[in-house]
């Protein structure tokens, strides 16, 4: 038998488009909120008990996607006919057909469906008495009812109105809710509860409307776990993956113990550069790198951590074209997707005007990779961490059914599913209290909050950070600000190395009472002499007054470290320190 190989599809002769944003993008077939209501009415009530299997096609609307092409498969089957076998076939033996998985890792290929979870399908057999599953009786759950107070749409800004969401133990049986304590607090399926999965699928369709037929979603315990599980699904020790040259350190730290290395791809103010991606792949030298050409691109397209950059619609199309050319799978990690803001227009920018309608809001969002993924090569990671609460530990992936199925199989025997307690709270909030429209209102509220925070930080930078040595592009999404520092102007430049200067600036910040992260901490391949130097600031949670003061101290620290006179702020000292 031939050994499993990872043959790459030869690059096609396509041109990488210029890196500029010149086009707009309209999402076809977007599910509307009215459409959800109609679909629900047609389907009738969802009754899903303990560990019930979910009918994803029903949640997607059975026929809605039928006209779309199917996703590519990643376990390409090869019919390999061994010459000897042909000889045998032609009279002396038999034909052997073997299947080689081209993209999935050996670990993923060894996974089998969980036998115990699979037995859940028989629970709906009429009249069956289960002596099978080791699921405890809800009689022994020491929870009868819970009540959670939440803000209601219309008063998110002033928080004057609240509602109390209640869940009882047997609401489902009593017909007062589709989800209850008895169901949610028991074991569930790897993809999460059917009740909440339905909401997630509808939300995904409202926002992204994936352009192929067999897309699916499965819940995760957050994107950190999805990165780890996703890498295990596709990579083996000795492999490389690709990411922005500055990236979320957890992704690198998750890859390292798996024996997987991360190769950085050049970025600019508009995020990952398609040409740089193409170049890294086209010039990949297995002997020099000590590993095969990568086929996983991990990217954070919106409000990237740490650079704060957001890829435009055009940039995403260019990157997607390169992904097609080199046959990549894209991990689209998007915790900051809904924190897209109006552009910063300078000191004291006027408050942003909110979109006039939900439709305008959705149209204003940069299209996701998922929404342009005609091939089914994107695994999108969503998370409630940055828009609801990180402690919920609930997120989901969207990808082709084949990829999602592999993920579920892994979840069934590892994370199982996100906490049922979390799922029930989120279900009560997003399904029963806010619904899809209320959630969009919340996202609008949250993004306005972050816009105000960002503006405070950028105003403070304008006022206090010396532009003779520091420069930046205002972030258009997320919670990070990335400041470039021209260390060639540092007094020690030439006599000590780059790393020492970075450390000296970092320590100057600490001495002056402010903390910013070193850029080199986000560099998967480390930084070399001559590489640009950056520091990351965040406006995520610090009180507004402290943001101003922290940035003032940062400016002071830079002046101190670079030996600039106090009061020297702009290139020519014309901006006074306030
Ligand atoms: C790019 C990125 N991905 C994922 C996460 C973590 O997401 P989760 O809380 O869903 O694990 C973070 C958090 O900082 C992040 O910046």
Coordinates of C-alpha atoms and ligand atoms in Angstrom, one line a residue:
X1 CA 0.0 0.0 0.0
X2 CA 1.2 3.5 -0.8
X3 CA 2.0 5.7 2.3
X4 CA -0.3 8.5 3.0
X5 CA 0.9 11.7 1.4
X6 CA 0.0 15.4 1.6
X7 CA 0.3 16.2 -2.1
X8 CA -0.4 19.9 -2.7
X9 CA -2.5 20.9 -5.6
X10 CA -0.2 22.7 -8.1
X11 CA -0.6 26.5 -8.0
X12 CA -2.8 27.7 -10.8
X13 CA -1.7 30.7 -12.8
X14 CA -3.9 33.4 -11.2
X15 CA -2.9 37.0 -10.5
X16 CA -3.2 38.3 -7.0
X17 CA -5.3 41.4 -7.1
X18 CA -3.9 44.8 -6.0
X19 CA -4.3 45.4 -2.3
X20 CA -6.8 48.2 -2.2
X21 CA -10.4 48.4 -1.3
X22 CA -12.4 49.4 -4.3
X23 CA -15.5 47.2 -4.2
X24 CA -18.6 46.7 -2.2
X25 CA -20.2 43.4 -1.5
X26 CA -23.8 42.4 -1.2
X27 CA -24.7 39.2 0.5
X28 CA -27.2 37.2 -1.5
X29 CA -29.9 35.2 0.1
X30 CA -29.4 36.6 3.6
X31 CA -32.0 35.2 6.0
X32 CA -34.1 38.0 7.5
X33 CA -35.5 38.2 10.9
X34 CA -39.0 37.9 9.4
X35 CA -37.7 34.9 7.5
X36 CA -36.8 33.2 10.8
X37 CA -40.3 33.8 12.1
X38 CA -41.8 32.3 9.0
X39 CA -39.5 29.3 9.1
X40 CA -40.3 28.7 12.8
X41 CA -44.0 28.9 12.2
X42 CA -43.7 26.3 9.3
X43 CA -41.6 23.9 11.4
X44 CA -43.8 24.0 14.5
X45 CA -42.6 23.7 18.1
X46 CA -39.2 22.2 18.8
X47 CA -39.4 19.6 21.4
X48 CA -35.9 18.4 22.3
X49 CA -35.3 16.5 25.5
X50 CA -32.1 15.4 27.3
X51 CA -29.2 14.9 24.9
X52 CA -31.5 15.1 21.9
X53 CA -30.0 14.9 18.5
X54 CA -30.3 18.1 16.5
X55 CA -31.7 18.2 12.9
X56 CA -29.5 20.9 11.4
X57 CA -31.2 20.8 8.0
X58 CA -34.5 21.6 9.6
X59 CA -32.9 24.6 11.4
X60 CA -31.4 25.8 8.2
X61 CA -34.8 25.6 6.4
X62 CA -34.8 22.3 4.5
X63 CA -34.8 23.5 0.9
X64 CA -33.3 27.0 1.3
X65 CA -29.7 25.9 0.4
X66 CA -30.5 23.1 -2.0
X67 CA -29.7 25.1 -5.1
X68 CA -26.1 25.8 -3.9
X69 CA -23.1 23.7 -4.7
X70 CA -21.7 21.3 -2.1
X71 CA -18.5 22.0 -0.2
X72 CA -15.3 20.4 -1.3
X73 CA -14.3 17.3 0.7
X74 CA -11.0 17.2 2.5
X75 CA -10.6 13.4 2.7
X76 CA -10.0 13.1 -1.0
X77 CA -10.3 9.5 -2.0
X78 CA -7.8 8.0 -4.3
X79 CA -8.2 4.8 -6.1
X80 CA -4.7 3.4 -6.0
X81 CA -4.3 0.3 -8.0
X82 CA -1.1 -1.5 -7.2
X83 CA 0.4 -3.0 -10.3
X84 CA 0.8 -6.2 -8.6
X85 CA -2.8 -6.0 -7.7
X86 CA -3.8 -5.4 -11.3
X87 CA -1.9 -8.5 -12.2
X88 CA -3.8 -10.3 -9.5
X89 CA -7.1 -8.8 -10.7
X90 CA -6.4 -9.9 -14.2
X91 CA -6.7 -13.4 -13.3
X92 CA -4.5 -13.9 -10.3
X93 CA -5.9 -11.9 -7.4
X94 CA -8.1 -9.0 -6.3
X95 CA -8.2 -5.2 -6.8
X96 CA -7.4 -3.1 -3.8
X97 CA -8.9 0.3 -3.4
X98 CA -7.5 2.4 -0.6
X99 CA -8.4 5.8 0.6
X100 CA -5.9 8.4 1.7
X101 CA -6.9 11.4 3.7
X102 CA -5.2 14.4 2.2
X103 CA -6.0 17.1 4.8
X104 CA -7.2 15.5 8.0
X105 CA -4.5 14.6 10.6
X106 CA -3.8 11.0 11.6
X107 CA -5.3 11.9 15.0
X108 CA -8.5 12.9 13.3
X109 CA -8.6 9.9 11.0
X110 CA -8.3 7.6 14.0
X111 CA -11.4 9.1 15.7
X112 CA -14.5 7.0 15.7
X113 CA -18.0 8.3 16.6
X114 CA -18.8 8.0 20.3
X115 CA -20.8 4.8 20.8
X116 CA -22.5 6.1 23.9
X117 CA -23.5 9.4 22.4
X118 CA -24.8 7.6 19.3
X119 CA -27.2 5.6 21.4
X120 CA -29.2 8.8 22.1
X121 CA -31.0 8.4 18.8
X122 CA -33.0 5.5 20.3
X123 CA -34.3 7.5 23.2
X124 CA -37.0 8.9 20.9
X125 CA -38.3 5.4 20.1
X126 CA -41.9 5.4 21.4
X127 CA -42.4 3.6 24.6
X128 CA -38.7 2.7 25.1
X129 CA -37.5 2.3 28.7
X130 CA -33.9 3.4 28.9
X131 CA -31.7 1.2 31.0
X132 CA -28.9 2.4 28.8
X133 CA -27.3 5.8 29.3
X134 CA -25.6 6.8 32.6
X135 CA -27.4 10.1 32.8
X136 CA -28.4 11.2 36.3
X137 CA -32.0 11.9 37.0
X138 CA -32.9 15.6 37.2
X139 CA -34.6 14.7 40.5
X140 CA -31.1 14.8 42.0
X141 CA -30.1 18.2 40.6
X142 CA -30.2 20.6 43.5
X143 CA -31.7 23.4 41.3
X144 CA -35.4 24.1 41.1
X145 CA -35.4 27.5 39.5
X146 CA -33.1 30.3 38.6
X147 CA -33.7 34.0 37.9
X148 CA -31.3 36.3 36.1
X149 CA -31.8 40.0 35.7
X150 CA -30.8 41.5 32.3
X151 CA -31.1 44.8 30.5
X152 CA -33.8 45.0 27.8
X153 CA -33.6 46.4 24.3
X154 CA -34.3 50.1 24.2
X155 CA -32.6 50.8 27.5
X156 CA -29.1 49.4 26.9
X157 CA -27.6 52.8 27.2
X158 CA -29.1 54.0 30.5
X159 CA -29.9 50.5 31.9
X160 CA -33.1 51.8 33.4
X161 CA -35.2 48.8 32.5
X162 CA -34.5 45.3 33.3
X163 CA -36.2 42.0 32.9
X164 CA -35.9 38.9 35.1
X165 CA -35.5 35.7 33.1
X166 CA -36.7 32.6 34.9
X167 CA -36.0 29.0 34.2
X168 CA -37.7 26.1 36.1
X169 CA -36.8 22.5 36.3
X170 CA -39.6 21.1 34.2
X171 CA -40.6 24.0 31.9
X172 CA -40.3 21.8 28.8
X173 CA -42.7 19.1 30.1
X174 CA -45.0 21.9 31.3
X175 CA -45.0 23.6 28.0
X176 CA -43.8 26.9 29.4
X177 CA -40.4 26.9 27.6
X178 CA -38.5 24.9 25.0
X179 CA -35.6 24.5 27.4
X180 CA -35.3 23.9 31.1
X181 CA -33.1 22.9 34.0
X182 CA -33.8 19.2 33.7
X183 CA -32.7 19.2 30.1
X184 CA -29.9 21.8 30.1
X185 CA -28.2 20.6 33.3
X186 CA -27.9 17.0 32.1
X187 CA -25.4 15.6 29.6
X188 CA -25.8 16.8 26.0
X189 CA -24.5 16.2 22.5
X190 CA -21.1 17.4 21.4
X191 CA -22.7 20.2 19.3
X192 CA -24.6 21.5 22.2
X193 CA -28.4 21.6 22.8
X194 CA -30.7 21.5 19.8
X195 CA -32.6 24.5 21.2
X196 CA -29.7 26.8 21.3
X197 CA -28.0 25.4 18.2
X198 CA -31.1 26.4 16.2
X199 CA -30.6 30.0 17.3
X200 CA -26.9 29.9 16.4
X201 CA -27.7 28.5 13.0
X202 CA -30.3 31.2 12.3
X203 CA -27.9 33.9 13.5
X204 CA -25.2 32.5 11.2
X205 CA -27.5 32.6 8.3
X206 CA -28.7 36.1 9.1
X207 CA -25.1 37.4 9.3
X208 CA -23.2 35.3 6.8
X209 CA -25.5 33.3 4.5
X210 CA -22.7 30.7 3.6
X211 CA -22.7 30.3 -0.2
X212 CA -22.6 26.5 -0.3
X213 CA -25.2 23.9 0.6
X214 CA -23.8 21.6 3.3
X215 CA -22.6 24.1 5.9
X216 CA -23.2 23.4 9.5
X217 CA -22.4 24.7 13.0
X218 CA -21.4 23.1 16.2
X219 CA -20.9 24.7 19.6
X220 CA -17.5 25.1 21.2
X221 CA -16.3 26.0 24.6
X222 CA -14.9 29.2 23.1
X223 CA -12.5 29.9 20.4
X224 CA -9.4 29.0 22.4
X225 CA -10.6 25.5 22.5
X226 CA -11.7 25.6 18.8
X227 CA -8.2 26.7 17.8
X228 CA -6.7 23.8 19.7
X229 CA -9.2 21.2 18.4
X230 CA -9.1 22.6 14.9
X231 CA -5.3 22.3 14.7
X232 CA -5.5 18.7 16.0
X233 CA -8.0 18.0 13.3
X234 CA -5.7 19.1 10.4
X235 CA -2.1 19.1 11.7
X236 CA 0.5 16.6 12.9
X237 CA 3.8 17.1 14.6
X238 CA 6.3 18.6 12.1
X239 CA 3.7 20.7 10.3
X240 CA 3.6 24.4 9.9
X241 CA 0.6 26.7 9.8
X242 CA 0.4 30.3 8.6
X243 CA -0.8 33.4 10.5
X244 CA -0.3 37.2 10.5
X245 CA 3.3 38.0 11.3
X246 CA 2.0 39.3 14.7
X247 CA -0.7 37.1 16.1
X248 CA -2.7 35.9 19.1
X249 CA -0.1 34.2 21.2
X250 CA -2.5 31.5 22.4
X251 CA -2.7 30.2 18.8
X252 CA 1.1 29.8 18.8
X253 CA 1.2 28.3 22.3
X254 CA -1.6 25.9 21.3
X255 CA 0.4 24.8 18.2
X256 CA 3.8 24.4 19.9
X257 CA 3.1 21.4 22.1
X258 CA 1.5 19.7 19.1
X259 CA 4.8 20.0 17.3
X260 CA 3.3 22.5 14.9
X261 CA 5.1 25.7 14.0
X262 CA 3.6 29.0 12.9
X263 CA 5.1 31.0 9.9
X264 CA 4.3 34.7 9.9
X265 CA 2.9 36.4 6.9
X266 CA 3.5 40.1 6.2
X267 CA 0.8 42.6 7.2
X268 CA 0.1 46.2 6.6
X269 CA -2.4 48.7 8.0
X270 CA -5.1 46.7 6.2
X271 CA -4.1 43.4 7.8
X272 CA -2.8 40.2 6.2
X273 CA -1.3 40.9 2.8
X274 CA -2.4 38.6 0.0
X275 CA 0.8 39.1 -1.9
X276 CA 2.9 38.2 1.1
X277 CA 0.8 35.1 1.7
X278 CA 1.3 34.1 -1.9
X279 CA 5.0 34.7 -1.7
X280 CA 5.5 32.7 1.5
X281 CA 3.7 29.7 -0.1
X282 CA 5.3 30.0 -3.5
X283 CA 8.8 30.1 -2.0
X284 CA 8.2 27.5 0.7
X285 CA 11.3 25.4 0.9
X286 CA 10.7 22.2 2.8
X287 CA 14.4 21.6 3.4
X288 CA 15.0 25.0 4.9
X289 CA 11.8 25.0 6.9
X290 CA 12.1 21.4 7.9
X291 CA 8.4 20.8 7.2
X292 CA 5.9 20.5 4.4
X293 CA 4.2 23.4 2.7
X294 CA 1.4 24.6 5.1
X295 CA -2.2 24.4 4.2
X296 CA -3.8 26.1 7.2
X297 CA -4.1 29.8 7.4
X298 CA -5.0 31.1 10.9
X299 CA -6.2 34.7 10.6
X300 CA -8.1 37.2 12.7
X301 CA -9.6 39.4 9.9
X302 CA -11.4 42.0 12.1
X303 CA -9.8 44.1 14.8
X304 CA -6.9 41.7 14.7
X305 CA -5.1 40.9 18.0
X306 CA -2.6 42.6 18.4
X307 CA -2.4 45.0 15.4
X308 CA -6.0 46.1 15.5
X309 CA -6.2 46.0 11.7
X310 CA -9.3 45.0 9.8
X311 CA -9.1 43.4 6.4
X312 CA -11.4 45.1 3.8
X313 CA -13.8 43.2 1.6
X314 CA -11.4 43.5 -1.3
X315 CA -8.5 42.2 0.9
X316 CA -10.5 39.2 1.9
X317 CA -11.3 38.4 -1.7
X318 CA -7.6 38.6 -2.5
X319 CA -6.6 36.4 0.4
X320 CA -9.3 33.9 -0.5
X321 CA -8.0 33.8 -4.1
X322 CA -4.6 32.9 -2.8
X323 CA -6.1 30.3 -0.5
X324 CA -7.8 28.8 -3.6
X325 CA -4.5 28.9 -5.5
X326 CA -2.6 27.1 -2.8
X327 CA -5.5 25.0 -1.6
X328 CA -5.5 26.3 1.9
X329 CA -8.0 25.9 4.7
X330 CA -8.7 29.1 6.5
X331 CA -9.3 29.3 10.2
X332 CA -11.3 32.6 10.5
X333 CA -11.1 33.5 14.1
X334 CA -13.5 36.4 14.6
X335 CA -14.2 37.3 18.3
X336 CA -14.1 41.1 17.4
X337 CA -16.3 40.9 14.2
X338 CA -19.1 42.9 15.7
X339 CA -16.9 45.5 17.1
X340 CA -16.5 47.3 13.7
X341 CA -16.6 51.0 14.1
X342 CA -17.0 54.2 12.2
X343 CA -13.6 55.6 11.1
X344 CA -11.7 57.8 13.6
X345 CA -11.7 61.3 12.1
X346 CA -9.3 63.1 14.5
X347 CA -9.3 64.8 17.8
X348 CA -12.8 65.1 19.4
X349 CA -14.5 63.1 16.5
X350 CA -18.2 63.5 16.7
X351 CA -20.1 60.5 18.2
X352 CA -20.9 57.9 15.5
X353 CA -24.4 57.9 14.1
X354 CA -25.8 54.5 14.5
X355 CA -27.1 52.6 11.5
X356 CA -30.7 53.5 10.8
X357 CA -31.9 49.9 10.8
X358 CA -30.7 46.3 11.4
X359 CA -30.4 45.9 7.6
X360 CA -28.1 48.9 7.4
X361 CA -26.1 47.5 10.3
X362 CA -25.7 44.2 8.6
X363 CA -24.8 45.8 5.3
X364 CA -22.2 47.9 7.0
X365 CA -20.2 44.9 8.3
X366 CA -17.2 43.8 6.3
X367 CA -18.2 40.4 4.7
X368 CA -16.7 37.4 6.5
X369 CA -14.6 34.8 4.8
X370 CA -17.5 32.4 5.5
X371 CA -19.8 34.5 3.4
X372 CA -17.5 34.4 0.3
X373 CA -16.5 30.8 0.8
X374 CA -17.8 29.1 -2.3
X375 CA -15.5 26.0 -1.8
X376 CA -16.2 25.2 1.9
X377 CA -12.5 25.8 2.8
X378 CA -13.3 28.2 5.8
X379 CA -13.7 27.1 9.4
X380 CA -15.1 30.2 11.1
X381 CA -14.8 30.6 14.9
X382 CA -17.4 32.7 16.7
X383 CA -17.4 33.4 20.4
X384 CA -19.7 35.1 22.9
X385 CA -16.6 36.1 24.9
X386 CA -16.2 39.7 23.6
X387 CA -19.8 40.6 23.1
X388 CA -21.6 38.8 26.0
X389 CA -19.2 37.5 28.6
X390 CA -15.9 35.4 28.4
X391 CA -17.0 33.3 31.3
X392 CA -19.9 31.9 29.4
X393 CA -17.3 29.7 27.6
X394 CA -19.7 29.3 24.6
X395 CA -18.9 29.8 21.0
X396 CA -19.3 27.9 17.8
X397 CA -17.7 27.0 14.6
X398 CA -19.2 27.1 11.1
X399 CA -17.8 25.0 8.3
X400 CA -18.7 22.3 5.9
X401 CA -20.6 19.4 7.4
X402 CA -17.6 17.2 6.9
X403 CA -15.4 19.4 9.0
X404 CA -18.1 20.1 11.6
X405 CA -18.7 16.3 11.9
X406 CA -15.1 15.7 12.7
X407 CA -15.1 18.5 15.3
X408 CA -18.3 17.0 16.9
X409 CA -16.7 13.6 17.1
X410 CA -13.8 15.1 19.0
X411 CA -16.0 17.2 21.2
X412 CA -18.1 14.1 22.1
X413 CA -15.1 12.6 23.8
X414 CA -13.3 15.7 25.1
X415 CA -15.2 18.9 25.9
X416 CA -18.6 17.1 25.5
X417 CA -20.4 20.4 24.9
X418 CA -20.4 23.9 26.4
X419 CA -21.7 23.9 30.0
X420 CA -25.5 23.3 30.0
X421 CA -25.8 26.0 32.6
X422 CA -24.2 28.6 30.2
X423 CA -26.3 27.4 27.3
X424 CA -29.5 27.8 29.3
X425 CA -28.7 31.3 30.4
X426 CA -27.7 32.3 26.8
X427 CA -30.8 30.6 25.4
X428 CA -33.0 32.5 27.9
X429 CA -31.3 35.8 26.9
X430 CA -30.9 35.4 23.2
X431 CA -33.9 33.3 22.2
X432 CA -36.5 34.2 24.7
X433 CA -35.6 37.6 26.0
X434 CA -34.0 39.5 23.2
X435 CA -34.5 37.4 20.1
X436 CA -32.5 38.0 17.0
X437 CA -33.5 41.7 16.8
X438 CA -32.6 42.4 20.4
X439 CA -29.2 40.8 20.0
X440 CA -28.5 43.0 17.0
X441 CA -29.5 46.0 19.2
X442 CA -27.1 44.8 21.8
X443 CA -24.3 44.5 19.3
X444 CA -25.0 48.0 18.1
X445 CA -24.8 49.2 21.7
X446 CA -21.6 47.4 22.4
X447 CA -19.9 48.7 19.3
X448 CA -20.9 52.3 20.2
X449 CA -19.3 51.7 23.6
X450 CA -16.1 50.5 22.1
X451 CA -16.1 53.3 19.6
X452 CA -16.2 55.9 22.4
X453 CA -13.4 54.1 24.2
X454 CA -11.3 53.9 21.1
X455 CA -11.8 57.6 20.5
X456 CA -10.7 58.5 24.0
X457 CA -7.5 56.5 23.6
X458 CA -6.8 58.0 20.1
X459 CA -7.5 61.5 21.3
X460 CA -5.0 61.0 24.1
X461 CA -2.4 59.6 21.7
X462 CA -2.9 62.7 19.5
X463 CA -2.3 64.9 22.5
X464 CA 0.4 63.1 24.4
X465 CA 2.4 60.6 22.3
X466 CA 5.4 62.1 20.5
X467 CA 4.9 61.7 16.8
X468 CA 8.5 62.2 16.0
X469 CA 9.1 58.6 17.2
X470 CA 5.7 57.0 17.4
X471 CA 3.1 56.3 14.6
X472 CA -0.1 54.4 14.3
X473 CA -3.2 53.7 12.1
X474 CA -6.5 54.3 14.0
X475 CA -8.1 50.9 14.6
X476 CA -11.5 50.4 12.8
X477 CA -12.6 47.4 14.9
X478 CA -11.8 45.5 18.1
X479 CA -10.1 46.6 21.2
X480 CA -6.4 47.0 20.3
X481 CA -4.2 49.9 19.3
X482 CA -0.8 49.1 17.8
X483 CA 1.9 51.8 18.1
X484 CA 5.0 51.7 16.0
X485 CA 8.1 53.2 17.7
X486 CA 11.1 54.3 15.7
X487 CA 13.8 52.8 17.8
X488 CA 16.5 54.0 15.5
X489 CA 16.1 57.3 17.3
X490 CA 16.8 55.8 20.6
X491 CA 20.0 57.0 22.2
X492 CA 21.3 53.4 22.6
X493 CA 20.6 52.5 18.9
X494 CA 23.8 51.1 17.4
X495 CA 25.4 50.3 20.7
X496 CA 22.8 47.7 22.0
X497 CA 20.5 45.3 20.2
X498 CA 16.9 45.9 19.2
X499 CA 15.6 43.6 22.0
X500 CA 17.4 45.6 24.7
X501 CA 15.9 48.8 23.4
X502 CA 12.4 47.2 23.4
X503 CA 13.0 46.1 27.0
X504 CA 14.2 49.6 27.9
X505 CA 11.1 51.2 26.5
X506 CA 8.9 48.6 28.2
X507 CA 10.6 49.3 31.6
X508 CA 10.3 53.0 31.0
X509 CA 6.5 52.5 30.7
X510 CA 6.4 50.6 33.9
X511 CA 8.5 53.2 35.7
X512 CA 6.1 55.9 34.5
X513 CA 3.1 53.8 35.7
X514 CA 1.6 52.3 32.6
X515 CA 1.7 48.9 31.0
X516 CA 1.7 48.2 27.2
X517 CA 2.6 44.8 25.7
X518 CA 5.8 44.4 23.7
X519 CA 5.2 43.7 20.0
X520 CA 7.8 40.9 20.0
X521 CA 5.5 38.9 22.3
X522 CA 3.1 38.5 19.4
X523 CA 5.7 37.3 16.8
X524 CA 5.5 33.6 16.2
X525 CA 8.9 33.5 14.5
X526 CA 10.6 36.1 16.8
X527 CA 11.9 39.4 15.7
X528 CA 15.2 40.2 14.2
X529 CA 17.6 43.2 14.3
X530 CA 16.1 45.8 11.9
X531 CA 12.5 44.7 12.3
X532 CA 10.0 47.4 13.2
X533 CA 9.1 47.8 16.9
X534 CA 5.6 47.9 18.2
X535 CA 3.7 48.2 21.5
X536 CA 0.1 47.1 22.0
X537 CA -2.4 49.2 24.0
X538 CA -5.9 48.1 24.7
X539 CA -9.0 50.2 25.5
X540 CA -11.1 47.2 26.4
X541 CA -11.8 47.7 30.1
X542 CA -9.8 50.5 31.7
X543 CA -12.0 53.4 32.9
X544 CA -12.0 56.3 30.4
X545 CA -10.1 58.7 32.8
X546 CA -7.4 56.0 33.3
X547 CA -7.1 55.5 29.6
X548 CA -6.2 59.2 29.2
X549 CA -3.8 59.1 32.1
X550 CA -2.2 55.8 30.9
X551 CA -1.6 57.2 27.4
X552 CA -0.2 60.5 28.9
X553 CA 2.3 58.4 31.0
X554 CA 3.2 56.4 27.8
X555 CA 4.0 59.6 26.1
X556 CA 6.1 60.7 29.1
X557 CA 7.9 57.4 29.2
X558 CA 8.8 57.6 25.5
X559 CA 10.1 61.1 25.9
X560 CA 12.1 59.9 28.9
X561 CA 13.5 56.8 27.1
X562 CA 14.4 58.8 24.0
X563 CA 15.7 61.8 25.9
X564 CA 13.2 64.2 24.3
X565 CA 12.5 67.4 26.0
X566 CA 9.3 67.7 28.1
X567 CA 6.7 69.4 26.0
X568 CA 8.2 68.1 22.7
X569 CA 5.3 66.2 21.2
X570 CA 5.0 66.6 17.5
X571 CA 7.6 66.4 14.8
X572 CA 8.5 70.0 15.3
X573 CA 7.4 70.4 18.9
X574 CA 4.3 72.3 17.8
X575 CA 1.7 70.3 19.7
X576 CA 1.5 71.3 23.3
X577 CA 1.1 68.7 26.0
X578 CA -2.2 69.2 27.8
Ligands
LIG1 C1 -8.0 36.5 18.4 C2 -8.6 35.9 19.6 N1 -9.1 34.7 19.5 C3 -9.7 34.1 20.5 C4 -9.7 34.7 21.8 C5 -10.3 33.9 22.9 O1 -11.6 33.6 22.6 P1 -12.5 32.6 23.6 O2 -12.7 33.4 24.9 O3 -13.7 32.4 22.9 O4 -11.7 31.4 23.9 C6 -9.1 35.9 21.9 C7 -9.1 36.5 23.3 O5 -8.3 37.4 23.6 C8 -8.5 36.5 20.8 O6 -8.0 37.7 20.9

